[in-house]
CSV table of C-alpha atoms in Angstrom, one decimal:
chain,number,residue,atom,x,y,z
A,1,ASP,CA,-31.5,154.1,189.2
A,2,GLN,CA,-29.5,154.9,192.3
A,3,GLN,CA,-31.7,155.5,195.3
A,4,VAL,CA,-28.8,156.6,197.5
A,5,LYS,CA,-26.2,158.9,195.9
A,6,GLN,CA,-22.8,160.1,197.1
A,7,ASN,CA,-21.7,162.5,194.4
A,8,SER,CA,-18.2,163.1,195.8
A,9,PRO,CA,-16.0,160.0,195.1
A,10,SER,CA,-13.2,161.5,197.2
A,11,LEU,CA,-12.5,164.2,199.8
A,12,SER,CA,-9.2,165.4,201.3
A,13,VAL,CA,-9.2,167.2,204.7
A,14,GLN,CA,-6.4,168.4,206.9
A,15,GLU,CA,-6.0,166.7,210.2
A,16,GLY,CA,-7.8,168.6,213.0
A,17,ARG,CA,-10.4,170.2,210.6
A,18,ILE,CA,-13.9,169.2,210.0
A,19,SER,CA,-14.8,166.5,207.4
A,20,ILE,CA,-18.2,166.8,205.8
A,21,LEU,CA,-19.5,163.9,203.7
A,22,ASN,CA,-22.7,164.3,201.8
A,23,CYS,CA,-25.4,162.0,200.7
A,24,ASP,CA,-28.7,162.4,198.8
A,25,TYR,CA,-31.6,160.0,198.4
A,26,THR,CA,-34.6,159.7,196.2
A,27,ASN,CA,-37.0,157.4,198.0
A,28,SER,CA,-39.2,159.2,200.4
A,29,MET,CA,-40.2,155.9,202.0
A,30,PHE,CA,-36.7,155.5,203.6
A,31,ASP,CA,-37.0,155.9,207.4
A,32,TYR,CA,-33.5,154.9,208.6
A,33,PHE,CA,-30.2,156.2,207.4
A,34,LEU,CA,-26.8,154.8,208.2
A,35,TRP,CA,-23.2,155.5,207.7
A,36,TYR,CA,-20.6,152.7,207.3
A,37,LYS,CA,-16.8,153.0,207.2
A,38,LYS,CA,-14.6,150.7,205.2
A,39,TYR,CA,-10.9,150.1,205.4
A,40,PRO,CA,-9.1,148.3,202.5
A,41,ALA,CA,-9.5,144.5,202.6
A,42,GLU,CA,-12.0,144.7,205.4
A,43,GLY,CA,-15.8,144.6,205.5
A,44,PRO,CA,-17.8,147.8,206.2
A,45,THR,CA,-18.3,148.7,209.8
A,46,PHE,CA,-21.3,150.5,211.2
A,47,LEU,CA,-20.6,154.1,212.3
A,48,ILE,CA,-23.7,155.9,213.1
A,49,SER,CA,-27.4,156.0,212.2
A,50,ILE,CA,-30.4,158.3,212.3
A,51,SER,CA,-34.1,157.8,212.3
A,52,SER,CA,-36.3,159.9,210.0
A,53,ILE,CA,-38.1,161.3,213.1
A,54,LYS,CA,-34.8,163.1,214.0
A,55,ASP,CA,-32.8,165.7,212.3
A,56,LYS,CA,-29.5,165.2,214.2
A,57,ASN,CA,-27.7,162.4,215.9
A,58,GLU,CA,-24.3,162.7,217.6
A,59,ASP,CA,-21.8,160.1,218.7
A,60,GLY,CA,-18.5,161.5,219.9
A,61,ARG,CA,-16.7,163.1,217.0
A,62,PHE,CA,-19.4,162.0,214.5
A,63,THR,CA,-22.6,163.8,213.9
A,64,VAL,CA,-25.2,162.9,211.2
A,65,PHE,CA,-27.6,165.6,210.0
A,66,LEU,CA,-30.8,164.7,208.1
A,67,ASN,CA,-32.8,167.2,206.0
A,68,LYS,CA,-35.9,165.3,204.9
A,69,SER,CA,-37.3,168.1,202.8
A,70,ALA,CA,-34.2,168.1,200.7
A,71,LYS,CA,-33.7,164.4,201.0
A,72,HIS,CA,-30.2,165.0,202.1
A,73,LEU,CA,-28.0,163.8,204.9
A,74,SER,CA,-24.5,164.6,205.9
A,75,LEU,CA,-21.8,163.1,208.2
A,76,HIS,CA,-19.6,165.5,210.1
A,77,ILE,CA,-16.4,164.4,211.7
A,78,VAL,CA,-14.6,166.8,214.0
A,79,PRO,CA,-11.8,166.9,214.6
A,80,SER,CA,-10.6,164.7,211.8
A,81,GLN,CA,-7.9,162.2,212.6
A,82,PRO,CA,-5.5,160.2,210.4
A,83,GLY,CA,-7.4,157.0,211.4
A,84,ASP,CA,-10.5,158.4,209.8
A,85,SER,CA,-9.0,157.9,206.3
A,86,ALA,CA,-11.3,155.3,204.8
A,87,VAL,CA,-14.2,154.9,202.4
A,88,TYR,CA,-17.5,156.1,203.9
A,89,PHE,CA,-20.8,154.6,202.6
A,90,CYS,CA,-24.1,156.2,203.2
A,91,ALA,CA,-27.0,153.8,203.4
A,92,ALA,CA,-30.8,153.8,203.8
A,93,SER,CA,-33.6,151.4,204.6
A,94,ARG,CA,-37.3,151.1,205.2
A,95,ASN,CA,-38.2,149.6,208.5
A,96,SER,CA,-40.7,147.3,206.9
A,97,ALA,CA,-38.2,146.1,204.3
A,98,SER,CA,-35.2,143.8,204.6
A,99,LYS,CA,-32.7,145.5,202.4
A,100,ILE,CA,-30.2,148.3,203.2
A,101,ILE,CA,-29.4,150.4,200.1
A,102,PHE,CA,-25.9,151.7,199.9
A,103,GLY,CA,-24.4,154.7,198.1
A,104,SER,CA,-21.3,154.3,196.0
A,105,GLY,CA,-19.0,155.7,198.7
A,106,THR,CA,-16.7,158.6,199.4
A,107,ARG,CA,-13.0,158.1,200.0
A,108,LEU,CA,-11.9,160.4,202.8
A,109,SER,CA,-8.2,161.2,203.1
A,110,ILE,CA,-6.9,163.0,206.2
A,111,ARG,CA,-3.6,164.8,205.4
A,112,PRO,CA,-1.2,165.8,208.1
B,1,GLY,CA,-13.3,134.1,216.3
B,2,ALA,CA,-16.1,136.6,217.3
B,3,GLY,CA,-16.7,138.1,213.9
B,4,VAL,CA,-18.3,137.1,210.7
B,5,SER,CA,-16.1,134.7,208.8
B,6,GLN,CA,-16.2,134.2,205.0
B,7,SER,CA,-14.4,131.7,203.0
B,8,PRO,CA,-12.6,131.5,200.7
B,9,ARG,CA,-11.1,135.0,200.8
B,10,TYR,CA,-10.2,134.8,197.1
B,11,LYS,CA,-11.6,132.6,194.4
B,12,VAL,CA,-10.6,132.5,190.7
B,13,ALA,CA,-13.1,130.6,188.6
B,14,LYS,CA,-13.1,129.8,184.9
B,15,ARG,CA,-16.2,131.0,183.0
B,16,GLY,CA,-18.9,128.4,183.3
B,17,GLN,CA,-17.6,126.9,186.6
B,18,ASP,CA,-19.9,126.7,189.6
B,19,VAL,CA,-18.7,128.3,192.9
B,20,ALA,CA,-19.8,128.2,196.5
B,21,LEU,CA,-19.1,130.9,199.0
B,22,ARG,CA,-19.4,130.3,202.7
B,23,CYS,CA,-20.5,132.6,205.5
B,24,ASP,CA,-20.2,131.9,209.2
B,25,PRO,CA,-22.2,134.6,211.0
B,26,ILE,CA,-21.8,135.7,214.6
B,27,SER,CA,-23.3,133.0,216.9
B,28,GLY,CA,-26.9,133.9,217.8
B,29,HIS,CA,-27.4,136.4,215.0
B,30,VAL,CA,-30.8,136.0,213.5
B,31,SER,CA,-30.4,138.1,210.4
B,32,LEU,CA,-28.0,137.3,207.6
B,33,PHE,CA,-27.4,139.3,204.4
B,34,TRP,CA,-25.5,138.8,201.2
B,35,TYR,CA,-24.2,141.7,199.2
B,36,GLN,CA,-22.3,142.0,196.0
B,37,GLN,CA,-19.8,144.8,195.6
B,38,ALA,CA,-18.4,145.7,192.2
B,39,LEU,CA,-15.2,147.6,191.9
B,40,GLY,CA,-15.7,151.3,192.9
B,41,GLN,CA,-19.3,150.8,193.8
B,42,GLY,CA,-21.2,150.4,197.1
B,43,PRO,CA,-22.5,147.0,198.2
B,44,GLU,CA,-25.6,145.8,196.3
B,45,PHE,CA,-28.2,143.8,198.2
B,46,LEU,CA,-28.6,140.2,197.1
B,47,THR,CA,-30.7,138.3,199.7
B,48,TYR,CA,-31.7,138.3,203.3
B,49,PHE,CA,-32.4,135.4,205.8
B,50,GLN,CA,-34.1,135.5,209.1
B,51,ASN,CA,-32.9,132.3,210.8
B,52,GLU,CA,-33.3,129.6,208.1
B,53,ALA,CA,-36.1,131.5,206.2
B,54,GLN,CA,-35.0,133.4,203.1
B,55,LEU,CA,-37.4,136.3,203.4
B,56,ASP,CA,-36.1,138.4,200.5
B,57,LYS,CA,-34.2,137.3,197.4
B,58,SER,CA,-35.1,140.2,195.2
B,59,GLY,CA,-31.5,141.2,194.7
B,60,LEU,CA,-30.3,138.0,193.2
B,61,PRO,CA,-29.3,139.0,189.6
B,62,SER,CA,-30.3,135.7,187.9
B,63,ASP,CA,-31.4,132.2,188.5
B,64,ARG,CA,-27.8,131.2,188.5
B,65,PHE,CA,-27.5,132.6,192.0
B,66,PHE,CA,-28.8,130.6,194.9
B,67,ALA,CA,-28.4,131.1,198.6
B,68,GLU,CA,-29.3,128.8,201.5
B,69,ARG,CA,-29.1,128.8,205.3
B,70,PRO,CA,-30.5,125.4,206.2
B,71,GLU,CA,-30.0,125.4,209.9
B,72,GLY,CA,-30.2,129.1,210.6
B,73,SER,CA,-26.5,129.6,211.0
B,74,VAL,CA,-23.9,129.0,208.3
B,75,SER,CA,-25.0,130.3,204.8
B,76,THR,CA,-23.8,129.4,201.4
B,77,LEU,CA,-24.1,131.5,198.3
B,78,LYS,CA,-23.8,129.4,195.1
B,79,ILE,CA,-23.3,130.8,191.6
B,80,GLN,CA,-23.8,128.4,188.8
B,81,ARG,CA,-22.1,128.7,185.3
B,82,THR,CA,-20.2,131.8,186.4
B,83,GLN,CA,-19.9,134.7,183.9
B,84,GLN,CA,-17.3,137.5,183.8
B,85,GLU,CA,-19.9,140.0,185.1
B,86,ASP,CA,-20.1,138.0,188.3
B,87,SER,CA,-16.6,139.2,189.3
B,88,ALA,CA,-17.0,141.1,192.5
B,89,VAL,CA,-16.5,141.0,196.2
B,90,TYR,CA,-19.3,139.1,197.9
B,91,LEU,CA,-20.0,140.4,201.4
B,92,CYS,CA,-21.9,138.6,204.1
B,93,ALA,CA,-23.3,140.4,207.1
B,94,SER,CA,-25.2,139.3,210.2
B,95,SER,CA,-27.1,141.1,213.0
B,96,PHE,CA,-28.9,140.2,216.1
B,97,ASP,CA,-32.0,141.8,214.7
B,98,PHE,CA,-32.8,143.9,211.6
B,99,PRO,CA,-29.9,146.3,211.6
B,100,THR,CA,-31.1,149.9,212.0
B,101,THR,CA,-29.6,151.0,215.2
B,102,LYS,CA,-26.3,150.7,217.0
B,103,ASN,CA,-27.8,148.0,219.2
B,104,THR,CA,-28.7,146.0,216.2
B,105,GLU,CA,-25.9,146.9,213.8
B,106,ALA,CA,-24.9,144.6,211.0
B,107,PHE,CA,-21.4,143.1,211.2
B,108,PHE,CA,-19.8,142.5,207.9
B,109,GLY,CA,-17.3,139.8,207.0
B,110,GLN,CA,-14.1,140.6,205.0
B,111,GLY,CA,-15.7,139.3,201.9
B,112,THR,CA,-14.8,136.8,199.1
B,113,ARG,CA,-13.3,138.3,196.1
B,114,LEU,CA,-14.5,136.3,193.1
B,115,THR,CA,-12.6,136.7,189.8
B,116,VAL,CA,-14.1,134.9,186.7
B,117,VAL,CA,-11.6,134.4,183.9
């Protein structure tokens, strides 16, 4: 059973517009949520995270929103740039546990 | 180099062969993780080390999988009697502490793509 779900395998957004990537989770014990970005033939790189005590975290063009009651988080990228084209993984962890659980990823394509 | 290094980058093994995958973490990083990523899927947790101690191996799919980090630095993931379902990219990651914030983020290597034929 997937504890972290990314239901959109792909997303295409025009350059300059907002990209919104969504993620749902099932385990209410998760208290940290992370987004990773992956280019082909490279390992994932950390992008941004949020603690369960917050509902928003912003870092430059990237903002993560957390809705605990809906067990839903989203990553907003604005404005979207060509270099943002990559696979984005949503991930979650429990502070007391060792493992980070990843979703299946969303491939974001930024078109000119 | 300053990043996590994995070798080999690509490995083709005949079914039944044993393989060993190496991970050189970033110097000074306490935590080390192994993940398995099947095609079109996200990384799946295999095991976690804190220095030389293997604190969690709950993700290892069978007793054919074995990981070690004897001196708290380099780690090796060994797969015995490989099967076709073991074909995947094996990712190693290290972090200064448990990776939950930007200050303790996990850095991933490029991975080893294992193909079992």
